[in-house]
GROMACS .gro file of C-alpha atoms in nm:
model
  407
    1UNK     CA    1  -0.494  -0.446   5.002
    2UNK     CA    2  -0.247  -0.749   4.991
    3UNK     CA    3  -0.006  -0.772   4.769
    4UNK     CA    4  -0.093  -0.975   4.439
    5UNK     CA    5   0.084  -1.281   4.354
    6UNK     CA    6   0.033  -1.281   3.973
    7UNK     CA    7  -0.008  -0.966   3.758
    8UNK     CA    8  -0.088  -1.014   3.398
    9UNK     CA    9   0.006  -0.772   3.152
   10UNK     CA   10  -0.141  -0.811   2.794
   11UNK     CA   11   0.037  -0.626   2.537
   12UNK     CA   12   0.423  -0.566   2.545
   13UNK     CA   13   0.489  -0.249   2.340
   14UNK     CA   14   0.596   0.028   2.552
   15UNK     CA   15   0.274   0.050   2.771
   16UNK     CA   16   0.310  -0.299   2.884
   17UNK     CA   17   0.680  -0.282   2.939
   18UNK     CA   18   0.685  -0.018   3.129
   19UNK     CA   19   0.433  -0.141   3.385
   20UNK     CA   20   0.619  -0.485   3.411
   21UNK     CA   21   0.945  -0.294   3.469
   22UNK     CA   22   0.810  -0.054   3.723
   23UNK     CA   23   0.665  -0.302   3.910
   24UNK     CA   24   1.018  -0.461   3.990
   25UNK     CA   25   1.127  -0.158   4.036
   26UNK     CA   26   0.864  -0.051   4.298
   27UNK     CA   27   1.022  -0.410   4.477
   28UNK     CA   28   0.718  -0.605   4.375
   29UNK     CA   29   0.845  -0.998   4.413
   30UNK     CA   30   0.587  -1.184   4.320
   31UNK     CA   31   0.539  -1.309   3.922
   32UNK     CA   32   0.503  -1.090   3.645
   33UNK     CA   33   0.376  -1.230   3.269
   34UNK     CA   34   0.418  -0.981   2.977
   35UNK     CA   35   0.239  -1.111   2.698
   36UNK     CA   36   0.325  -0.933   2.347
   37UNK     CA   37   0.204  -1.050   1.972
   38UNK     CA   38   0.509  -0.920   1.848
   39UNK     CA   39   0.776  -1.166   1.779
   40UNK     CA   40   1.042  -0.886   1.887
   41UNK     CA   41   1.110  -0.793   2.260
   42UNK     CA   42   0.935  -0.439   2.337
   43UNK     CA   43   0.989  -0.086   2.123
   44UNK     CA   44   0.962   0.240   2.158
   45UNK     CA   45   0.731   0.369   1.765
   46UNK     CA   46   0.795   0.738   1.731
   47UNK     CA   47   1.153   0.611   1.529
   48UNK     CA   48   0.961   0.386   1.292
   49UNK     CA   49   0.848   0.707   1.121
   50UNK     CA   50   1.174   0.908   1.191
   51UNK     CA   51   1.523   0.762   1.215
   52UNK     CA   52   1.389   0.439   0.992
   53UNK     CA   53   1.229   0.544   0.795
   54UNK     CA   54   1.463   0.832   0.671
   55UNK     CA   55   1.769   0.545   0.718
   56UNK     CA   56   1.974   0.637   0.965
   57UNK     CA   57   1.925   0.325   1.162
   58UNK     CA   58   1.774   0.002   1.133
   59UNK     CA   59   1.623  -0.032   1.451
   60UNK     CA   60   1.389   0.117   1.705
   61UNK     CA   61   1.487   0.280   2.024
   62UNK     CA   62   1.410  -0.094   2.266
   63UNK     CA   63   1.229  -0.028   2.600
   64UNK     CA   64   1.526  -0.288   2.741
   65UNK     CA   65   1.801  -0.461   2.672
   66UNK     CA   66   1.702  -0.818   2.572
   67UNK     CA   67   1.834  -0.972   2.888
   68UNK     CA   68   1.669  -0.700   3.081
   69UNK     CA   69   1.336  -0.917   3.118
   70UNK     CA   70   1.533  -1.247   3.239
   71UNK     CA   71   1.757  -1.047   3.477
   72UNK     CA   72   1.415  -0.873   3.655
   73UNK     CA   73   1.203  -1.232   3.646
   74UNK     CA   74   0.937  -1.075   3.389
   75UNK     CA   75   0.819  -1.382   3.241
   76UNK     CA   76   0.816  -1.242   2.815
   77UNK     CA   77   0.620  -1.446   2.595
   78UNK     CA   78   0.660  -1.262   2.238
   79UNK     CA   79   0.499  -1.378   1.975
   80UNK     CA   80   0.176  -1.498   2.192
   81UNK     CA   81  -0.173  -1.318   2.126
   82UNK     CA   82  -0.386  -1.329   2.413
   83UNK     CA   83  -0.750  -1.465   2.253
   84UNK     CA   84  -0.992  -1.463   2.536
   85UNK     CA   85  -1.045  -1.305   2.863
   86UNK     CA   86  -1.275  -1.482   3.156
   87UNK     CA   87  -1.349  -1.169   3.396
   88UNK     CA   88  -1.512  -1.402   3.661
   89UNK     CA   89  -1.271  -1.663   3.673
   90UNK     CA   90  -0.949  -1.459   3.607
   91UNK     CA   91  -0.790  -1.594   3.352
   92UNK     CA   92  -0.632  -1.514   2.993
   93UNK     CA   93  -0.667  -1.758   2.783
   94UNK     CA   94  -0.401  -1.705   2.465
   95UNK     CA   95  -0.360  -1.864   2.082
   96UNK     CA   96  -0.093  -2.136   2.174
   97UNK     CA   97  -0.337  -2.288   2.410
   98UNK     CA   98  -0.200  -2.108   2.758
   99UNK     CA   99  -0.408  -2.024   3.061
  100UNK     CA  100  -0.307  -1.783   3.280
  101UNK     CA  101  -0.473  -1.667   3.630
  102UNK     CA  102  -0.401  -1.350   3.751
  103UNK     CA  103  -0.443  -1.160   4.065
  104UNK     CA  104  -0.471  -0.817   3.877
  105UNK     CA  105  -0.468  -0.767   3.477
  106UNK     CA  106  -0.371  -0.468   3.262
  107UNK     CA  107  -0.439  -0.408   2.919
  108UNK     CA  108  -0.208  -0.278   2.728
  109UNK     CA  109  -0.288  -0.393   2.338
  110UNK     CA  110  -0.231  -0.072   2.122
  111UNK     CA  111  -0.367   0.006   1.792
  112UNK     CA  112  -0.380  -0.055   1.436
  113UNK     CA  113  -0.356   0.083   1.156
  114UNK     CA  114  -0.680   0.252   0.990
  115UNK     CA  115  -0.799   0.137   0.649
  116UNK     CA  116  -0.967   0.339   0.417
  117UNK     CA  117  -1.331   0.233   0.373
  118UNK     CA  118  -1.355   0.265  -0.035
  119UNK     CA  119  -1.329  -0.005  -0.307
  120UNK     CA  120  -0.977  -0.069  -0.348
  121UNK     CA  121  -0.926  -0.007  -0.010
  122UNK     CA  122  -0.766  -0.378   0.081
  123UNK     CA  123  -0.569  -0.436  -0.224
  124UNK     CA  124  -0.299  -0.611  -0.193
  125UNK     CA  125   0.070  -0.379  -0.203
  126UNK     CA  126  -0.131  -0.089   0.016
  127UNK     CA  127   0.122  -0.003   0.281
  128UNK     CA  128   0.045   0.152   0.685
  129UNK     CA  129   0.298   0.199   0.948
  130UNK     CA  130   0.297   0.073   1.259
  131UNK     CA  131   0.570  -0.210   1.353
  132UNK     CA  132   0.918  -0.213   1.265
  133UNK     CA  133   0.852  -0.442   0.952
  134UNK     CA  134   0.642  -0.200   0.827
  135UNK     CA  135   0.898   0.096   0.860
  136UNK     CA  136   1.173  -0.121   0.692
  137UNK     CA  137   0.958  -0.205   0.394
  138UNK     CA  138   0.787   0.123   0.333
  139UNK     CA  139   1.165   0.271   0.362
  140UNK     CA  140   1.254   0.030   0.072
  141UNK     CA  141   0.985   0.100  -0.121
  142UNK     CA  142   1.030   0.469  -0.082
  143UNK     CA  143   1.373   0.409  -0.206
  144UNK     CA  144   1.300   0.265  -0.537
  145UNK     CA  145   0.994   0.447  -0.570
  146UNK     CA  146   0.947   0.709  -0.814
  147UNK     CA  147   0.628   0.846  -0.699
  148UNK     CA  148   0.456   0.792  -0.365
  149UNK     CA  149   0.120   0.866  -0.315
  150UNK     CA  150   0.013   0.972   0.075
  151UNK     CA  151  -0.377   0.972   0.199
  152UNK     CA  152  -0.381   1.147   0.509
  153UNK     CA  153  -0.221   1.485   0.646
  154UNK     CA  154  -0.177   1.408   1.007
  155UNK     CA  155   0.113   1.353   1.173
  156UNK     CA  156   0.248   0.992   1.048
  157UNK     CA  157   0.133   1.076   0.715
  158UNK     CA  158   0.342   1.405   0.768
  159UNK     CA  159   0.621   1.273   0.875
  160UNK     CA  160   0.659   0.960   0.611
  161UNK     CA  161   0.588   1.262   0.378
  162UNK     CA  162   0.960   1.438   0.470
  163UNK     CA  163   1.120   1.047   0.449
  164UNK     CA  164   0.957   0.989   0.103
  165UNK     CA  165   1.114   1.370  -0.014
  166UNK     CA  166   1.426   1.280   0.160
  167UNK     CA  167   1.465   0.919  -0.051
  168UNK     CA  168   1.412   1.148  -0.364
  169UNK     CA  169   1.061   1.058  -0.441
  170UNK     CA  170   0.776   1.245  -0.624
  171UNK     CA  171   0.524   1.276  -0.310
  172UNK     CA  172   0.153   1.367  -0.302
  173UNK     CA  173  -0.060   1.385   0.001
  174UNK     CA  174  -0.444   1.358  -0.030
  175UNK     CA  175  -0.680   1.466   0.284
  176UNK     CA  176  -0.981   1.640   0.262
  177UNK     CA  177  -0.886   1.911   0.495
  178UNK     CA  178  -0.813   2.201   0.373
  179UNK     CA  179  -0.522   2.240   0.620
  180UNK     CA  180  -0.274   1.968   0.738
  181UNK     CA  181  -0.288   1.890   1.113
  182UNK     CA  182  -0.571   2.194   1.171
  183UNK     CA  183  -0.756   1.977   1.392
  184UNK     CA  184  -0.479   1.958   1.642
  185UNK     CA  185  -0.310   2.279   1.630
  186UNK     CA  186  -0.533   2.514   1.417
  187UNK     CA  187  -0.472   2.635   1.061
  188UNK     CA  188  -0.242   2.935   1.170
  189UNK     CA  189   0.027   2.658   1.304
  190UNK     CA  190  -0.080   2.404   1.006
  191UNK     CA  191  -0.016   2.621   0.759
  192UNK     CA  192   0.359   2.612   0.835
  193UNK     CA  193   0.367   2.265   0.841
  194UNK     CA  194   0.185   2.277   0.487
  195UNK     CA  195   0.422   2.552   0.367
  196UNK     CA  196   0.723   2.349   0.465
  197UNK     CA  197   0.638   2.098   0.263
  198UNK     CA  198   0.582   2.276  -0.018
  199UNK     CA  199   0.916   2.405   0.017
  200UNK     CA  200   1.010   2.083  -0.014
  201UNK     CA  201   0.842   1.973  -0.321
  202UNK     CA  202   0.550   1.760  -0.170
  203UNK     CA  203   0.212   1.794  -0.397
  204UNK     CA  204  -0.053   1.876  -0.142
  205UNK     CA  205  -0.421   1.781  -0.248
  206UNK     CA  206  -0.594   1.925   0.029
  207UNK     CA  207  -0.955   1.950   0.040
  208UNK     CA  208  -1.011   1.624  -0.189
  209UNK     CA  209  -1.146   1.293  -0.131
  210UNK     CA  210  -1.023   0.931  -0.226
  211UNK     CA  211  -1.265   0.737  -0.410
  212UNK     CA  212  -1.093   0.448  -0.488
  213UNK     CA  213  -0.737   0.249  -0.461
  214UNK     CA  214  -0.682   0.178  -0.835
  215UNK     CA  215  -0.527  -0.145  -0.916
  216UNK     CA  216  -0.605  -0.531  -0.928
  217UNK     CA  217  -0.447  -0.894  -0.810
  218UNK     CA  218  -0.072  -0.770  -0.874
  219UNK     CA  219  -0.125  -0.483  -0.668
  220UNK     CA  220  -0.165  -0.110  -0.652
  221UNK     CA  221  -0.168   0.121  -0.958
  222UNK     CA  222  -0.270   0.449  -0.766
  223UNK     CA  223  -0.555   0.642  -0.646
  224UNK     CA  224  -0.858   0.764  -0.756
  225UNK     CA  225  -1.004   1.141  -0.656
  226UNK     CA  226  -1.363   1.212  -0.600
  227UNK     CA  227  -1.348   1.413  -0.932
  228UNK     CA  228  -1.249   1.147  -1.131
  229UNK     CA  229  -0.855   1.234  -1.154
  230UNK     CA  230  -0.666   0.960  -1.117
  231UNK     CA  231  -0.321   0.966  -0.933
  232UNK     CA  232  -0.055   0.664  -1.058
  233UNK     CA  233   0.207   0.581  -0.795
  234UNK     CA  234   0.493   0.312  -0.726
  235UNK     CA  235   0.349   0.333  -0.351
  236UNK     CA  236   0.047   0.414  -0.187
  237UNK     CA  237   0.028   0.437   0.179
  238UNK     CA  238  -0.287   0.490   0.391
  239UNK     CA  239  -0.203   0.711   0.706
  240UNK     CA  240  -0.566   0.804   0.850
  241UNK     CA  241  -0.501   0.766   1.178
  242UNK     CA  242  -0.473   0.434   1.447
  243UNK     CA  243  -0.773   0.239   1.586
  244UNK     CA  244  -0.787   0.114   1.961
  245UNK     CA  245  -0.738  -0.272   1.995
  246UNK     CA  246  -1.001  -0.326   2.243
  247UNK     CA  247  -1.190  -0.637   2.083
  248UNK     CA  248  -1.027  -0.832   2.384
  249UNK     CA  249  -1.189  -0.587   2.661
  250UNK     CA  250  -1.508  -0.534   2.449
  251UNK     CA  251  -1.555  -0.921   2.459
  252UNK     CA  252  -1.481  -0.964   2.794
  253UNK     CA  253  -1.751  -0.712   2.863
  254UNK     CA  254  -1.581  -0.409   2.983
  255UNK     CA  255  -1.672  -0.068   2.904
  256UNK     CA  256  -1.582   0.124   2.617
  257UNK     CA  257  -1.615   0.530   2.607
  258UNK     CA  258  -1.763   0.674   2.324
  259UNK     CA  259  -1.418   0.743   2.091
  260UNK     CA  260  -1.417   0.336   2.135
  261UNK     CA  261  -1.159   0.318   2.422
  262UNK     CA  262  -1.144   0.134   2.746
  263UNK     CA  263  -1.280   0.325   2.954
  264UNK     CA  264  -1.128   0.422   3.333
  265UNK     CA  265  -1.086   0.609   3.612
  266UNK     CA  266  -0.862   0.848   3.691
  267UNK     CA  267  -0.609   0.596   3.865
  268UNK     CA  268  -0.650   0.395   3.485
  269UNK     CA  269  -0.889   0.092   3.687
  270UNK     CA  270  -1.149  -0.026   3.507
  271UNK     CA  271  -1.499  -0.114   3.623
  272UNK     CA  272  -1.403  -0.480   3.660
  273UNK     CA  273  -1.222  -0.517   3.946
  274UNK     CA  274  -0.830  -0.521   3.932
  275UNK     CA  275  -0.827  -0.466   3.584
  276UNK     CA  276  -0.679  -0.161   3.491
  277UNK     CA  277  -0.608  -0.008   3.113
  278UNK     CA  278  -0.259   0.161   2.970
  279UNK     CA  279  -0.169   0.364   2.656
  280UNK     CA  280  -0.394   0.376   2.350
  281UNK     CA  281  -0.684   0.208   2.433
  282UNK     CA  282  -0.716   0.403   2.784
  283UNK     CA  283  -0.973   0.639   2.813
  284UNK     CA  284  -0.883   0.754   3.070
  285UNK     CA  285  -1.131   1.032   3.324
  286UNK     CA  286  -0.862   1.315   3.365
  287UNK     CA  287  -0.925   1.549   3.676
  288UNK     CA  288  -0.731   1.836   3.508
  289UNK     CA  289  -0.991   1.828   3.203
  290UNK     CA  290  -1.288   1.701   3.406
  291UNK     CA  291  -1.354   1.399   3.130
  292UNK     CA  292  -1.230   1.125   2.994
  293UNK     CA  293  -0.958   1.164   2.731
  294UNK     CA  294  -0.790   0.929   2.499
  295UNK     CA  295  -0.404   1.027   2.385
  296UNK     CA  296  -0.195   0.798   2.160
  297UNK     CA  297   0.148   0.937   2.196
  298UNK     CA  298   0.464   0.750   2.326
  299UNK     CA  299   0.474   0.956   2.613
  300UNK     CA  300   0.139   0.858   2.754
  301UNK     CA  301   0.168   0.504   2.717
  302UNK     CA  302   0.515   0.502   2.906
  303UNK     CA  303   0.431   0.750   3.158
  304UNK     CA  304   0.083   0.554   3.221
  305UNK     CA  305   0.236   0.256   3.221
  306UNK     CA  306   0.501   0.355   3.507
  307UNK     CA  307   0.209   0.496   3.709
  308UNK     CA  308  -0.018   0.206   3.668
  309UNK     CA  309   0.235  -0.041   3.889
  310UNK     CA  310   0.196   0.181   4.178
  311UNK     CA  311  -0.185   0.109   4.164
  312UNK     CA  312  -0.169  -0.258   4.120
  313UNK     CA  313   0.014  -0.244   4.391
  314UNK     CA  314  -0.243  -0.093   4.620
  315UNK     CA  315  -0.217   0.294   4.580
  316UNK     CA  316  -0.526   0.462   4.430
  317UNK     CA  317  -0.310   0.740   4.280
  318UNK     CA  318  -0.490   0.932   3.952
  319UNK     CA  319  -0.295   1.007   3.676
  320UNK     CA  320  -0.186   1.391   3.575
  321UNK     CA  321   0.047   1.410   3.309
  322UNK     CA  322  -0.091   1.629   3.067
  323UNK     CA  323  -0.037   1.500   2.645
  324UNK     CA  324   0.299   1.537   2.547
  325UNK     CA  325   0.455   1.423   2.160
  326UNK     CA  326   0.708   1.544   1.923
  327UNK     CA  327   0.780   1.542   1.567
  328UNK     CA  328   1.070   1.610   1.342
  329UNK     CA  329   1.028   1.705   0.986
  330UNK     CA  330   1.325   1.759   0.760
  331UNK     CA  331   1.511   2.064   0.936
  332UNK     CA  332   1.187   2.177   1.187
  333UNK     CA  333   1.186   1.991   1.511
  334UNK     CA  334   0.896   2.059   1.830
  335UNK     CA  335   0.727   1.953   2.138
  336UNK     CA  336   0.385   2.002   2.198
  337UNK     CA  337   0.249   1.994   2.576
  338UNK     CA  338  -0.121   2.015   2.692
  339UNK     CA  339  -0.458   1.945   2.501
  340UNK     CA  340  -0.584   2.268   2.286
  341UNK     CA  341  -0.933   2.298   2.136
  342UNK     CA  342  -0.786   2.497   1.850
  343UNK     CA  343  -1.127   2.603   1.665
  344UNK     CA  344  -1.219   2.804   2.028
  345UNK     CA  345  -0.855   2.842   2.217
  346UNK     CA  346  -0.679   3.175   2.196
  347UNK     CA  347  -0.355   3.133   1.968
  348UNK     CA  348  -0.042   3.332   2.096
  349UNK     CA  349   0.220   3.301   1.888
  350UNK     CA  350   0.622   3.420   2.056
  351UNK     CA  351   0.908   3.453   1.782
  352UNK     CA  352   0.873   3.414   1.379
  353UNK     CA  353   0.626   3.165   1.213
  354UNK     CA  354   0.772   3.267   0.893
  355UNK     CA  355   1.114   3.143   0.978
  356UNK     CA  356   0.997   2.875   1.154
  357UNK     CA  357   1.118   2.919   1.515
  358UNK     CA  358   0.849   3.011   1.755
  359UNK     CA  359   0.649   2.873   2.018
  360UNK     CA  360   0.242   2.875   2.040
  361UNK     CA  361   0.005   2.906   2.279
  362UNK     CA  362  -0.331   2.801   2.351
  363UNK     CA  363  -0.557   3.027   2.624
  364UNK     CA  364  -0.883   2.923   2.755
  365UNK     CA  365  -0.988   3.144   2.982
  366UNK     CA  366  -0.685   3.314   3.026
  367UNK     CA  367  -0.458   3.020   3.128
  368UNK     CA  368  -0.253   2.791   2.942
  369UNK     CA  369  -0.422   2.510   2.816
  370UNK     CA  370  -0.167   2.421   2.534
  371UNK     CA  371   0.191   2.512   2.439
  372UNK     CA  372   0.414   2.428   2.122
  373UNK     CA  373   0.802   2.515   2.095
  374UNK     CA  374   0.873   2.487   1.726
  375UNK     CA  375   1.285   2.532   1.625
  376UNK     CA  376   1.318   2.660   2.037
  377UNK     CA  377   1.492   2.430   2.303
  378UNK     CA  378   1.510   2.626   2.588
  379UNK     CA  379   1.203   2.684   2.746
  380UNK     CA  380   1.064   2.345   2.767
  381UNK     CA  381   1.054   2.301   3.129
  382UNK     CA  382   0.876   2.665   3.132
  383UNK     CA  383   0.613   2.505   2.927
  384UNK     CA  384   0.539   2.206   3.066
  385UNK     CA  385   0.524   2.418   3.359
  386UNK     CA  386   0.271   2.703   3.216
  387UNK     CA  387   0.041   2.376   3.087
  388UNK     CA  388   0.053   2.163   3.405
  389UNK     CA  389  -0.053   2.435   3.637
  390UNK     CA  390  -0.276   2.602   3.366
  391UNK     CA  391  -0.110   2.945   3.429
  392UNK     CA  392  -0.347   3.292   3.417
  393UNK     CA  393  -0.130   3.488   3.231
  394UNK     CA  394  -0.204   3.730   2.917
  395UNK     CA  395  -0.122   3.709   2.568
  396UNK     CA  396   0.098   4.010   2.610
  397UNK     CA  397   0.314   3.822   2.865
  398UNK     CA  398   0.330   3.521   2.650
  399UNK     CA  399   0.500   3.692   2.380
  400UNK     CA  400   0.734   3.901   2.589
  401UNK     CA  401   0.787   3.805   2.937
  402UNK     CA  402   1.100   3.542   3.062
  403UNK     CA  403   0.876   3.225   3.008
  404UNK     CA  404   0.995   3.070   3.359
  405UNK     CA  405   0.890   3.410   3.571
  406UNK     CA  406   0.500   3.298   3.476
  407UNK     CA  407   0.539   2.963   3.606
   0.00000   0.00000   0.00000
């Protein structure tokens, strides 16, 4: 395969940046177009509902320096939105009026927000999280707010949850599971999350439904229950999950799996020929899991981003990593490696869940499918280990053994 003279990346969060950078860094010479909607050079999200939200910066961790994409001959356009894409003749066509051929294309676009699907739902004053403008304004309001109102229990809705308690506000979360984040990691592990908060003072309204977004032209009053209880707040947010932004790909005729992603192969290529997919809207065919998964973590889109260069650039490598995030929440801190079924995985908990310093495991079969070190920092390498090679090991070893000796 020759070596492309054009490569196209659409979408410059950390996906996008990280392909453009590793292909310089792989020596690739020949031009390199990063195309990002966001008037702001590239950012890293997992601080947007941490360190900025709780105010202990103003800004995100940045893939690069600003001068980083001059220096390496990355052509950044920020603040242009690719519109169209012509498969056939190779080109991206964008909303200032730009064409651009390429040689090989990667998608990189992200997600959005979800809305909530009831009336109400797209009132104006309803706050999400997803940029950097959204973080500093939801940390404002939080600040002046004297009662915040959170739909959804998963892990941004979580962790806004500990910034809202932190800024001194009266918080209630509203999900109609009956355990926070049981869907991920079960409702043994959940339930210390849930407990947590409690500790903390947040309302939980598990196991209830939103009917409505109460409010008018001026804005949001609060939000309506299923039963008819109404819940007043200063500031509603709407944290039920992210949506793929594949309209671009679906329009250009590419396939989509069946969660809605783009979907690839194992080395991230699509079925159009050197167009390849990165980071949230990848669903990507894993050969670990034997079918195509879809992970929107930080990790993923800069580790798939890194590995896609290599391909452009004529390797047919498939990608391995197994799903990796973290979360901090007031004083509890963890790391979560792997992909666990939790309503059919074995859990194996080592150490205390009651004092909030252990780590879980997930067994299928006997090995390792999942691990999660909660208030524990030594043994990450053991994990990532135990996951990646999807150790045979017991339950009694798990809770006992050194950790590194099963590897």
């Amino acid at each position: 395969m020759s070596e492309p003279r054009k490569i196209v990346v659409v979408g410059a969060g950390l996906g996008g940046a990280s392909a453009a950078a590793a292909l310089r860094e792989r020596g690739y010479t020949g031009e390199v177009l990063l195309m990002g909607s966001d008037p702001r050079r590239p950012y890293e999200l997992p601080p947007l509902s941490k360190g900025v939200l709780l105010g202990n910066t103003d800004e995100p961790d940045w893939v690069h320096e600003e001068k980083y994409y001059g220096e390496h001959d990355i052509r950044f356009t920020p603040g242009v939105t690719a519109t169209r894409i012509e498969l056939g003749a190779r080109l991206v066509l964008d909303d200032a009026g730009g064409e651009h051929r390429f040689d090989r294309l990667v998608l990189a676009t992200g997600s959005r927000p979800r809305t909530l699907p009831v009336p109400g739902g797209d009132l104006p004053g309803l706050y999400t999280l997803r940029t950097l403008d959204d973080s500093l304004k939801l940390r404002s309001a939080f600040t002046a707010a004297e009662r915040v109102v959170i739909v959804g229990a998963g892990w941004i809705g979580s962790e806004a949850a500990a910034a809202a308690r932190t800024h001194h506000a009266d918080v209630t979360v509203v999900d109609p599971v009956r355990v926070p984040l049981a869907n991920v990691v079960g409702e043994t592990v959940g339930g210390v999350f849930r407990d947590l908060h409690a500790e903390k003072g947040v309302h939980w309204r598990l196991g209830e439904q939103v009917a409505e977004i109460t409010g008018g032209p001026d804005g949001v009053r609060g939000v309506r229950l299923a039963g008819g209880e109404e819940l007043t707040a200063d500031v509603v947010l709407i944290a039920v999950g992210a949506a793929p932004r594949v309209e671009l790909a679906h329009a250009a005729g590419l396939e989509l799996s069946d969660d809605g992603g783009v979907a690839v192969d194992a080395s991230l290529r699509t079925a159009a020929p050197d167009v390849y997919a990165v980071g949230d809207i990848a669903a990507h065919f894993h050969p670990r899991y034997g079918r195509r998964i879809r992970v929107e973590h930080w990790a993923n889109a800069k580790d798939q981003g890194a590995h896609v260069a290599r391909n452009l650039l004529g390797e047919n490598e498939p990608f391995l990593a197994s799903p990796y995030f973290f979360t901090d929440q007031y004083d509890l801190g963890c790391e979560y490696r792997g992909l666990a079924d939790p309503a059919s995985d074995d859990l194996v908990v080592r150490g205390d869940l009651a004092s909030r310093e252990f780590t879980a495991f997930w067994l299928r079969e006997g090995r390792v499918a999942a691990a999660m070190n909660v208030n524990m920092w030594d043994d990450g390498d053991a994990l990532g280990a135990l996951v990646d090679g999807r150790a045979t090991v017991t339950a009694e070893q798990l809770k006992t053994a050194d950790l590194a000796s099963l590897t």
